[in-house]
PDB file of C-alpha atoms (C1' of nucleotides) in Angstrom:
ATOM      1  CA  UNK A1101     126.094  69.907 144.367  1.00  0.00           C
ATOM      2  CA  UNK A1102     126.251  70.780 140.695  1.00  0.00           C
ATOM      3  CA  UNK A1103     129.286  72.489 139.273  1.00  0.00           C
ATOM      4  CA  UNK A1104     127.136  75.438 138.261  1.00  0.00           C
ATOM      5  CA  UNK A1105     125.756  75.922 141.740  1.00  0.00           C
ATOM      6  CA  UNK A1106     129.189  75.666 143.254  1.00  0.00           C
ATOM      7  CA  UNK A1107     130.509  78.343 140.909  1.00  0.00           C
ATOM      8  CA  UNK A1108     127.586  80.684 141.589  1.00  0.00           C
ATOM      9  CA  UNK A1109     128.214  80.470 145.315  1.00  0.00           C
ATOM     10  CA  UNK A1110     131.934  81.014 144.893  1.00  0.00           C
ATOM     11  CA  UNK A1111     131.417  84.093 142.758  1.00  0.00           C
ATOM     12  CA  UNK A1112     128.745  85.686 144.921  1.00  0.00           C
ATOM     13  CA  UNK A1113     130.971  85.231 147.954  1.00  0.00           C
ATOM     14  CA  UNK A1114     133.676  87.198 146.151  1.00  0.00           C
ATOM     15  CA  UNK A1115     131.572  90.352 145.868  1.00  0.00           C
ATOM     16  CA  UNK A1116     133.033  92.891 148.311  1.00  0.00           C
ATOM     17  CA  UNK A1117     130.980  94.676 150.925  1.00  0.00           C
ATOM     18  CA  UNK A1118     129.355  97.731 149.411  1.00  0.00           C
ATOM     19  CA  UNK A1119     129.378  96.370 145.873  1.00  0.00           C
ATOM     20  CA  UNK A1120     126.876  94.514 143.688  1.00  0.00           C
ATOM     21  CA  UNK A1121     126.827  92.267 140.625  1.00  0.00           C
ATOM     22  CA  UNK A1122     124.014  91.540 138.181  1.00  0.00           C
ATOM     23  CA  UNK A1123     122.544  88.082 137.715  1.00  0.00           C
ATOM     24  CA  UNK A1124     123.801  87.939 134.159  1.00  0.00           C
ATOM     25  CA  UNK A1125     127.235  89.038 135.269  1.00  0.00           C
ATOM     26  CA  UNK A1126     127.460  86.241 137.805  1.00  0.00           C
ATOM     27  CA  UNK A1127     126.278  83.850 135.118  1.00  0.00           C
ATOM     28  CA  UNK A1128     128.998  85.068 132.774  1.00  0.00           C
ATOM     29  CA  UNK A1129     131.719  84.252 135.295  1.00  0.00           C
ATOM     30  CA  UNK A1130     130.329  80.774 135.858  1.00  0.00           C
ATOM     31  CA  UNK A1131     130.957  80.067 132.193  1.00  0.00           C
ATOM     32  CA  UNK A1132     127.238  79.920 131.346  1.00  0.00           C
ATOM     33  CA  UNK A1133     126.707  83.482 130.115  1.00  0.00           C
ATOM     34  CA  UNK A1134     123.006  83.060 129.407  1.00  0.00           C
ATOM     35  CA  UNK A1135     122.036  81.429 132.681  1.00  0.00           C
ATOM     36  CA  UNK A1136     121.029  84.578 134.575  1.00  0.00           C
ATOM     37  CA  UNK A1137     117.678  83.111 135.616  1.00  0.00           C
ATOM     38  CA  UNK A1138     119.380  80.086 137.064  1.00  0.00           C
ATOM     39  CA  UNK A1139     121.582  82.307 139.198  1.00  0.00           C
ATOM     40  CA  UNK A1140     118.430  83.758 140.702  1.00  0.00           C
ATOM     41  CA  UNK A1141     117.094  80.282 141.215  1.00  0.00           C
ATOM     42  CA  UNK A1142     120.203  79.205 143.100  1.00  0.00           C
ATOM     43  CA  UNK A1143     120.099  82.284 145.308  1.00  0.00           C
ATOM     44  CA  UNK A1144     116.454  81.653 146.064  1.00  0.00           C
ATOM     45  CA  UNK A1145     116.755  77.988 146.961  1.00  0.00           C
ATOM     46  CA  UNK A1146     120.262  77.592 148.237  1.00  0.00           C
ATOM     47  CA  UNK A1147     121.043  80.559 150.398  1.00  0.00           C
ATOM     48  CA  UNK A1148     122.669  80.315 153.784  1.00  0.00           C
ATOM     49  CA  UNK A1149     124.125  82.993 155.997  1.00  0.00           C
ATOM     50  CA  UNK A1150     127.567  82.665 154.440  1.00  0.00           C
ATOM     51  CA  UNK A1151     126.341  83.798 151.025  1.00  0.00           C
ATOM     52  CA  UNK A1152     125.802  87.553 150.465  1.00  0.00           C
ATOM     53  CA  UNK A1153     122.827  86.990 148.158  1.00  0.00           C
ATOM     54  CA  UNK A1154     121.615  90.577 148.585  1.00  0.00           C
ATOM     55  CA  UNK A1155     124.604  91.850 146.559  1.00  0.00           C
ATOM     56  CA  UNK A1156     123.090  90.414 143.371  1.00  0.00           C
ATOM     57  CA  UNK A1157     120.509  92.546 141.542  1.00  0.00           C
ATOM     58  CA  UNK A1158     119.410  92.895 137.940  1.00  0.00           C
ATOM     59  CA  UNK A1159     121.440  94.548 135.226  1.00  0.00           C
ATOM     60  CA  UNK A1160     119.326  97.696 135.306  1.00  0.00           C
ATOM     61  CA  UNK A1161     120.192  98.232 138.958  1.00  0.00           C
ATOM     62  CA  UNK A1162     116.772  97.233 140.251  1.00  0.00           C
ATOM     63  CA  UNK A1163     115.924  94.850 143.059  1.00  0.00           C
ATOM     64  CA  UNK A1164     113.740  92.161 141.516  1.00  0.00           C
ATOM     65  CA  UNK A1165     113.542  89.532 144.243  1.00  0.00           C
ATOM     66  CA  UNK A1166     110.390  87.408 143.990  1.00  0.00           C
ATOM     67  CA  UNK A1167     108.954  84.306 145.594  1.00  0.00           C
ATOM     68  CA  UNK A1168     111.432  84.428 148.425  1.00  0.00           C
ATOM     69  CA  UNK A1169     111.263  84.404 152.178  1.00  0.00           C
ATOM     70  CA  UNK A1170     112.951  87.785 151.921  1.00  0.00           C
ATOM     71  CA  UNK A1171     111.298  90.949 150.624  1.00  0.00           C
ATOM     72  CA  UNK A1172     112.717  93.625 148.311  1.00  0.00           C
ATOM     73  CA  UNK A1173     112.709  96.029 151.233  1.00  0.00           C
ATOM     74  CA  UNK A1174     114.809  93.625 153.277  1.00  0.00           C
ATOM     75  CA  UNK A1175     117.345  93.428 150.479  1.00  0.00           C
ATOM     76  CA  UNK A1176     117.360  97.221 150.146  1.00  0.00           C
ATOM     77  CA  UNK A1177     118.034  97.552 153.862  1.00  0.00           C
ATOM     78  CA  UNK A1178     120.900  95.085 153.731  1.00  0.00           C
ATOM     79  CA  UNK A1179     122.489  97.031 150.881  1.00  0.00           C
ATOM     80  CA  UNK A1180     121.989 100.337 152.627  1.00  0.00           C
ATOM     81  CA  UNK A1181     123.711  98.907 155.685  1.00  0.00           C
ATOM     82  CA  UNK A1182     126.778  98.521 153.469  1.00  0.00           C
ATOM     83  CA  UNK A1183     126.691 102.166 152.446  1.00  0.00           C
ATOM     84  CA  UNK A1184     124.893 101.813 149.131  1.00  0.00           C
ATOM     85  CA  UNK A1185     122.514 104.619 148.217  1.00  0.00           C
ATOM     86  CA  UNK A1186     119.141 103.312 147.096  1.00  0.00           C
ATOM     87  CA  UNK A1187     116.380 105.385 145.564  1.00  0.00           C
ATOM     88  CA  UNK A1188     112.781 105.116 146.827  1.00  0.00           C
ATOM     89  CA  UNK A1189     112.042 102.928 143.765  1.00  0.00           C
ATOM     90  CA  UNK A1190     114.661 100.473 145.001  1.00  0.00           C
ATOM     91  CA  UNK A1191     117.089 101.266 142.220  1.00  0.00           C
ATOM     92  CA  UNK A1192     120.846 101.537 142.357  1.00  0.00           C
ATOM     93  CA  UNK A1193     123.432 103.246 140.148  1.00  0.00           C
ATOM     94  CA  UNK A1194     125.238 100.232 138.733  1.00  0.00           C
ATOM     95  CA  UNK A1195     128.118 102.323 137.390  1.00  0.00           C
ATOM     96  CA  UNK A1196     128.932 103.322 140.928  1.00  0.00           C
ATOM     97  CA  UNK A1197     128.579 100.044 142.764  1.00  0.00           C
ATOM     98  CA  UNK A1198     129.144  97.228 140.272  1.00  0.00           C
ATOM     99  CA  UNK A1199     131.989  94.889 141.157  1.00  0.00           C
ATOM    100  CA  UNK A1200     134.188  93.860 138.240  1.00  0.00           C
ATOM    101  CA  UNK A1201     136.610  91.098 139.308  1.00  0.00           C
ATOM    102  CA  UNK A1202     140.365  91.519 138.937  1.00  0.00           C
ATOM    103  CA  UNK A1203     142.201  89.358 136.450  1.00  0.00           C
ATOM    104  CA  UNK A1204     143.821  87.477 139.329  1.00  0.00           C
ATOM    105  CA  UNK A1205     140.422  86.728 140.742  1.00  0.00           C
ATOM    106  CA  UNK A1206     139.226  85.417 137.417  1.00  0.00           C
ATOM    107  CA  UNK A1207     142.259  83.189 137.069  1.00  0.00           C
ATOM    108  CA  UNK A1208     141.231  81.524 140.296  1.00  0.00           C
ATOM    109  CA  UNK A1209     137.930  80.812 138.654  1.00  0.00           C
ATOM    110  CA  UNK A1210     139.844  79.140 135.832  1.00  0.00           C
ATOM    111  CA  UNK A1211     138.326  81.279 133.132  1.00  0.00           C
ATOM    112  CA  UNK A1212     139.916  81.610 129.740  1.00  0.00           C
ATOM    113  CA  UNK A1213     141.858  84.837 129.566  1.00  0.00           C
ATOM    114  CA  UNK A1214     140.240  86.095 126.397  1.00  0.00           C
ATOM    115  CA  UNK A1215     136.813  85.198 127.643  1.00  0.00           C
ATOM    116  CA  UNK A1216     137.472  87.112 130.870  1.00  0.00           C
ATOM    117  CA  UNK A1217     138.550  90.176 128.965  1.00  0.00           C
ATOM    118  CA  UNK A1218     135.462  90.051 126.842  1.00  0.00           C
ATOM    119  CA  UNK A1219     133.156  89.832 129.837  1.00  0.00           C
ATOM    120  CA  UNK A1220     134.901  92.584 131.774  1.00  0.00           C
ATOM    121  CA  UNK A1221     134.852  94.844 128.760  1.00  0.00           C
ATOM    122  CA  UNK A1222     131.115  94.491 128.748  1.00  0.00           C
ATOM    123  CA  UNK A1223     130.771  95.666 132.329  1.00  0.00           C
ATOM    124  CA  UNK A1224     133.553  98.199 132.767  1.00  0.00           C
ATOM    125  CA  UNK A1225     132.539 101.776 132.227  1.00  0.00           C
TER     126      UNK A1225
ATOM    127  C1'  DA B1218     113.204  61.126 128.475  1.00  0.00           C
ATOM    128  C1'  DT B1219     110.035  65.091 128.282  1.00  0.00           C
ATOM    129  C1'  DA B1220     107.920  69.099 129.910  1.00  0.00           C
ATOM    130  C1'  DA B1221     107.333  72.895 133.091  1.00  0.00           C
ATOM    131  C1'  DT B1222     109.245  76.522 135.967  1.00  0.00           C
ATOM    132  C1'  DG B1223     111.429  81.030 136.743  1.00  0.00           C
ATOM    133  C1'  DA B1224     115.474  86.517 142.288  1.00  0.00           C
ATOM    134  C1'  DC B1225     116.899  87.508 134.061  1.00  0.00           C
ATOM    135  C1'  DA B1226     117.964  90.347 129.718  1.00  0.00           C
ATOM    136  C1'  DT B1227     116.908  92.680 125.633  1.00  0.00           C
ATOM    137  C1'  DG B1228     114.317  94.376 121.953  1.00  0.00           C
ATOM    138  C1'  DT B1229     109.867  96.145 120.328  1.00  0.00           C
ATOM    139  C1'  DT B1230     105.306  98.718 120.955  1.00  0.00           C
TER     140       DT B1230
ATOM    141  C1'  DT C 804     108.062 105.060 130.906  1.00  0.00           C
ATOM    142  C1'  DA C 805     105.935 100.687 130.967  1.00  0.00           C
ATOM    143  C1'  DA C 806     103.898  96.649 129.101  1.00  0.00           C
ATOM    144  C1'  DC C 807     104.698  92.766 126.183  1.00  0.00           C
ATOM    145  C1'  DA C 808     107.149  89.147 123.665  1.00  0.00           C
ATOM    146  C1'  DT C 809     110.908  86.143 123.088  1.00  0.00           C
ATOM    147  C1'  DG C 810     115.150  83.696 124.038  1.00  0.00           C
ATOM    148  C1'  DC C 811     117.521  81.405 127.605  1.00  0.00           C
ATOM    149  C1'  DC C 812     119.015  77.026 130.469  1.00  0.00           C
ATOM    150  C1'  DA C 813     119.755  74.606 135.284  1.00  0.00           C
ATOM    151  C1'  DT C 814     116.699  72.227 138.046  1.00  0.00           C
ATOM    152  C1'  DT C 815     112.399  69.667 139.210  1.00  0.00           C
ATOM    153  C1'  DA C 816     108.625  66.781 138.602  1.00  0.00           C
TER     154       DA C 816
END
DNA sequence: ATAATGACATGTT
DNA sequence: TAACATGCCATTA
């Protein structure tokens, strides 16, 4: 397994129930901040039932799953089961549900402290 | 090696 | 709003 893939899985597993992260956000914490599309690729091809793939959506708060065994409606249902409110257009208020990791969490991911701050600043409201 | 493929993101019309 | 264009980069073929 590639280092990138391993990191993606680790990060997605850290998203708490009832929260979401964007593809680009996950990419940022892997250390490849412009690899959002690859995060989607990993989640498409490498999912198993230990990975909460449905907690990853796009940065606009929309469900954009494509070419998968799963449908957007399935993902919406899974998120609703965790208490997340989803509009009929399958959109979510990111400000409300986005998970921003703690600094302790990011240390475990061995991210540079300044880099972590920079990323979090981008996503904190 | 080289080229093609996309569960993305952002800016421009 | 929504469509379109462009940049992006890990993985595959």
